[in-house]
Amino acid sequence: MNTKDQRTKEYRDKLNEIEKKLKGENRNFFKDLRDYLVTSSFFYDEEDVTEQTYNVCLDLLDAQENGQNAEEFFGKNSRKLADSMIKNFKHASFKDSLYFILLPIGIYWIVTFIGDFVTPGALRINLLEYFLVAVLSLVICPFIFWVIHKSVYLSENNPVRKSKVIQYLLGTIFFACVIGLFLLINILTPAVGVIKLVFPYDTLFILVIAAIFIGWILIKKEQALYSIIPYIILMLLGGVLQRTPVMHKLLGDNNVKFLIVGAVILGFLIDVIWGRVILKKLTKEEK
């Protein structure tokens, strides 16, 4: 973790501690403000956003200790306050912006790589398919932030804001549509610029890519991605089984297929369950 990331983490940790001291309407006011600021854009400097949010929280805590509430201190229109803050945010560096652009693309590509690796035969990399996946991921990630950003200050009577059930259903439908789009790309994309890797080069290639990705997750301590590690490992094992003739002889073709399907299902279940646990933990830390 570099110095800038360390400072950002320190501001975030202090902010989380101070936010816990806010009470009632003050806490609700600040939660909406914070969510609105954090989801304002990929391309603002994270340290600057966190520092300014931290300073606002300090001011609100001081006002609370002096007997004032958020509306008395900042005014009733918290969205106006947030918009004025956003205008003064520093833009992220080119390096940070590139990181936010490439991260979702890299994750989708690696998952697609490993999914292709599990299928029988030589590994085929369809360059057009990977390009379309990259374009879709670039559209989806900012869109998710935009939707969350716009939903923060919905009317209190809005059914989406009032009902957790509606929020869950809309989220489920949205992500089902996203998965459907990726599947359509996989099924309908014509074979253009296909690179073919045969055994053992396909296995070596995938193992190196997976090792780099898992190593990056662990070194960078990307907690939100920890749950995907067992899924990747089990998918890799399935792919290796698929491509190892001696395993087919020892276990039989049908048993190898059952083991691969079992590995994929188990990896997916671990990813979903562990992912929910991590998400709840991270959410609690933010409160």
XYZ file of C-alpha atoms in Angstrom:
287
model
C 0.000 0.000 0.000
C 1.542 3.313 -1.068
C 1.558 6.505 1.013
C -1.489 7.978 -0.735
C -3.544 4.816 -0.211
C -2.437 4.709 3.429
C -3.576 8.304 3.998
C -6.916 7.539 2.350
C -7.375 4.491 4.574
C -6.549 6.545 7.686
C -9.128 9.183 6.708
C -11.705 6.466 6.026
C -11.071 4.731 9.364
C -11.356 8.036 11.254
C -14.482 8.907 9.293
C -16.119 5.585 10.197
C -15.374 6.145 13.885
C -16.709 9.711 13.896
C -19.842 8.751 11.952
C -20.753 6.292 14.722
C -21.023 9.268 17.107
C -23.705 10.960 15.022
C -27.259 10.462 16.228
C -30.709 10.176 14.692
C -31.390 12.570 11.827
C -27.793 13.769 11.831
C -26.605 10.263 11.043
C -29.231 9.786 8.315
C -28.321 13.182 6.829
C -24.641 12.313 6.729
C -25.188 8.779 5.400
C -27.065 10.132 2.377
C -24.436 12.827 1.881
C -21.579 10.326 2.080
C -23.214 7.831 -0.296
C -23.893 10.643 -2.771
C -20.304 11.896 -2.656
C -18.654 8.469 -2.847
C -20.690 7.436 -5.910
C -20.285 10.786 -7.695
C -17.671 9.475 -10.140
C -14.874 6.989 -10.740
C -12.661 9.837 -11.811
C -12.333 11.988 -8.688
C -9.336 11.684 -6.386
C -10.312 9.186 -3.664
C -8.123 10.784 -1.002
C -9.603 14.241 -1.648
C -13.184 12.901 -1.600
C -12.549 11.014 1.663
C -10.771 13.967 3.306
C -13.525 16.457 2.446
C -16.207 14.014 3.600
C -14.267 13.540 6.836
C -14.126 17.327 7.390
C -17.888 17.644 6.869
C -18.464 14.872 9.405
C -16.226 16.671 11.915
C -18.198 19.902 11.425
C -21.493 18.053 11.871
C -20.249 16.359 15.050
C -19.192 19.737 16.469
C -22.615 21.153 15.607
C -24.319 18.180 17.274
C -22.293 18.707 20.453
C -23.419 22.358 20.417
C -27.069 21.330 20.220
C -27.587 21.896 16.481
C -28.885 19.385 13.979
C -27.705 18.878 10.405
C -30.467 20.929 8.785
C -29.856 23.872 11.114
C -26.111 23.773 10.471
C -25.940 22.942 6.741
C -29.434 23.851 5.564
C -32.307 21.619 4.477
C -30.961 20.894 0.995
C -28.125 18.441 1.611
C -28.005 17.589 -2.084
C -27.115 21.194 -2.884
C -24.277 20.999 -0.358
C -23.058 17.740 -1.908
C -23.166 19.138 -5.458
C -21.127 22.179 -4.393
C -18.525 19.861 -2.824
C -18.348 17.671 -5.928
C -17.540 20.708 -8.089
C -14.419 21.276 -5.976
C -13.163 17.684 -5.928
C -9.761 17.072 -7.473
C -9.770 14.835 -10.505
C -7.996 11.510 -10.179
C -4.563 11.087 -11.730
C -4.242 9.359 -15.092
C -2.777 6.325 -13.303
C -5.729 6.039 -10.891
C -8.270 6.562 -13.687
C -6.595 3.870 -15.771
C -6.706 1.522 -12.770
C -10.468 1.984 -12.336
C -10.996 1.413 -16.066
C -8.838 -1.700 -16.347
C -9.873 -3.383 -13.077
C -13.392 -4.495 -14.129
C -12.117 -5.436 -17.593
C -9.357 -7.567 -16.082
C -11.740 -9.347 -13.718
C -14.245 -10.138 -16.477
C -11.483 -11.311 -18.809
C -9.958 -13.643 -16.226
C -13.335 -15.167 -15.335
C -13.996 -15.649 -19.062
C -10.525 -17.178 -19.569
C -11.102 -19.713 -16.828
C -14.626 -20.478 -18.039
C -13.202 -21.252 -21.488
C -10.473 -23.367 -19.887
C -13.024 -25.762 -18.362
C -14.579 -26.565 -21.741
C -13.241 -29.616 -23.639
C -10.575 -29.257 -26.310
C -7.923 -26.637 -26.940
C -8.299 -23.219 -25.332
C -9.729 -20.776 -27.874
C -9.449 -17.048 -27.219
C -11.912 -15.102 -29.361
C -10.448 -11.578 -29.505
C -13.742 -10.045 -30.666
C -15.580 -11.618 -27.724
C -13.041 -10.255 -25.252
C -13.281 -6.811 -26.840
C -17.082 -6.816 -26.499
C -16.797 -7.993 -22.875
C -14.438 -5.072 -22.186
C -16.854 -2.571 -23.752
C -19.794 -3.963 -21.771
C -17.861 -3.847 -18.479
C -16.866 -0.224 -19.177
C -20.542 0.660 -19.613
C -21.916 -1.342 -16.678
C -19.589 -0.193 -13.872
C -20.159 3.582 -14.302
C -23.872 2.881 -14.850
C -24.111 1.079 -11.481
C -22.443 4.043 -9.756
C -24.763 6.448 -11.579
C -27.897 4.542 -10.504
C -26.773 4.397 -6.855
C -25.797 8.082 -6.991
C -29.172 9.167 -8.357
C -31.126 6.963 -5.931
C -29.605 8.477 -2.767
C -31.892 11.506 -2.651
C -35.090 9.898 -3.848
C -38.244 11.108 -2.129
C -38.976 9.486 1.233
C -42.284 8.295 -0.261
C -40.636 6.692 -3.276
C -41.374 2.927 -3.164
C -37.789 2.087 -4.184
C -36.381 4.032 -1.234
C -38.976 2.717 1.225
C -38.936 -0.996 0.366
C -35.888 -3.260 0.748
C -37.836 -5.947 -1.124
C -38.245 -3.726 -4.193
C -34.556 -2.778 -4.034
C -33.590 -6.455 -3.878
C -35.897 -7.401 -6.772
C -34.636 -4.567 -8.977
C -31.035 -5.463 -8.152
C -31.659 -9.136 -8.939
C -33.339 -8.309 -12.260
C -30.525 -5.938 -13.206
C -27.726 -8.406 -12.489
C -29.655 -11.205 -14.215
C -29.822 -8.983 -17.306
C -26.083 -8.280 -17.057
C -25.289 -11.996 -16.847
C -27.644 -12.570 -19.779
C -25.774 -9.985 -21.860
C -22.432 -11.655 -21.151
C -23.904 -15.045 -22.092
C -25.286 -13.608 -25.336
C -21.849 -12.223 -26.181
C -20.341 -15.641 -25.502
C -22.944 -17.470 -27.618
C -23.482 -15.058 -30.519
C -20.037 -13.550 -31.120
C -18.606 -14.847 -34.414
C -15.145 -16.417 -34.413
C -13.010 -13.400 -35.326
C -9.319 -13.269 -34.473
C -9.356 -16.580 -32.603
C -6.122 -17.597 -30.867
C -5.817 -21.340 -30.253
C -3.669 -22.771 -27.453
C -3.183 -26.540 -27.213
C -2.153 -28.657 -24.221
C 0.135 -28.104 -22.285
C 0.559 -24.454 -23.343
C -3.068 -23.600 -22.562
C -2.691 -24.988 -19.031
C 0.584 -23.149 -18.394
C -0.909 -19.907 -19.720
C -4.012 -20.108 -17.529
C -2.034 -21.116 -14.419
C 0.301 -18.133 -14.821
C -2.604 -15.702 -15.351
C -4.518 -17.129 -12.367
C -1.426 -17.043 -10.122
C -0.809 -13.381 -10.999
C -4.463 -12.493 -10.368
C -4.711 -14.341 -7.040
C -1.338 -12.923 -5.969
C -2.553 -9.409 -6.782
C -5.747 -9.916 -4.727
C -3.750 -11.118 -1.700
C -0.937 -8.548 -1.944
C -3.340 -5.628 -2.452
C -5.671 -7.076 0.215
C -8.709 -6.665 -2.026
C -11.140 -8.136 0.510
C -14.140 -7.788 -1.789
C -12.482 -10.262 -4.180
C -11.377 -12.891 -1.641
C -14.480 -14.993 -2.261
C -13.630 -15.501 -5.922
C -10.314 -17.260 -5.126
C -11.833 -20.717 -4.306
C -13.986 -20.445 -7.440
C -10.909 -19.773 -9.593
C -8.919 -22.611 -7.988
C -11.731 -25.157 -8.390
C -12.343 -24.078 -11.994
C -8.621 -24.479 -12.673
C -8.679 -27.981 -11.190
C -11.638 -28.809 -13.409
C -9.787 -27.558 -16.477
C -6.648 -29.516 -15.582
C -8.735 -32.687 -15.104
C -10.365 -32.076 -18.476
C -6.982 -31.828 -20.188
C -5.097 -34.662 -18.443
C -5.473 -37.951 -20.376
C -4.239 -40.058 -17.452
C -7.119 -38.796 -15.274
C -9.633 -39.846 -17.928
C -8.100 -43.329 -17.924
C -8.058 -43.609 -14.128
C -11.498 -42.153 -13.431
C -13.381 -42.596 -16.673
C -14.750 -39.866 -18.939
C -18.139 -39.609 -17.199
C -16.618 -39.375 -13.716
C -14.285 -36.611 -14.883
C -17.291 -34.692 -16.214
C -19.151 -35.121 -12.902
C -16.091 -33.931 -10.964
C -15.770 -30.860 -13.173
C -19.457 -29.974 -12.793
C -19.183 -30.521 -9.026
C -16.093 -28.305 -8.835
C -17.821 -25.522 -10.768
C -20.976 -25.675 -8.612
C -18.991 -25.855 -5.358
C -16.801 -22.932 -6.418
C -19.857 -20.882 -7.330
C -21.594 -21.615 -4.002
C -18.464 -20.721 -2.020
C -18.158 -17.495 -4.004
C -21.784 -16.509 -3.345
C -21.867 -17.449 0.366
C -18.421 -16.110 1.259
C -19.065 -13.018 -0.859
C -22.183 -12.218 1.170
C -20.250 -12.676 4.428
C -17.482 -10.335 3.234
C -20.018 -7.784 1.991
C -21.787 -7.738 5.365
C -18.439 -7.347 7.147
C -17.357 -4.466 4.919
C -20.772 -2.827 5.310
C -20.506 -3.003 9.108
C -17.035 -1.437 8.965
C -18.467 1.448 6.959
C -21.149 2.169 9.554
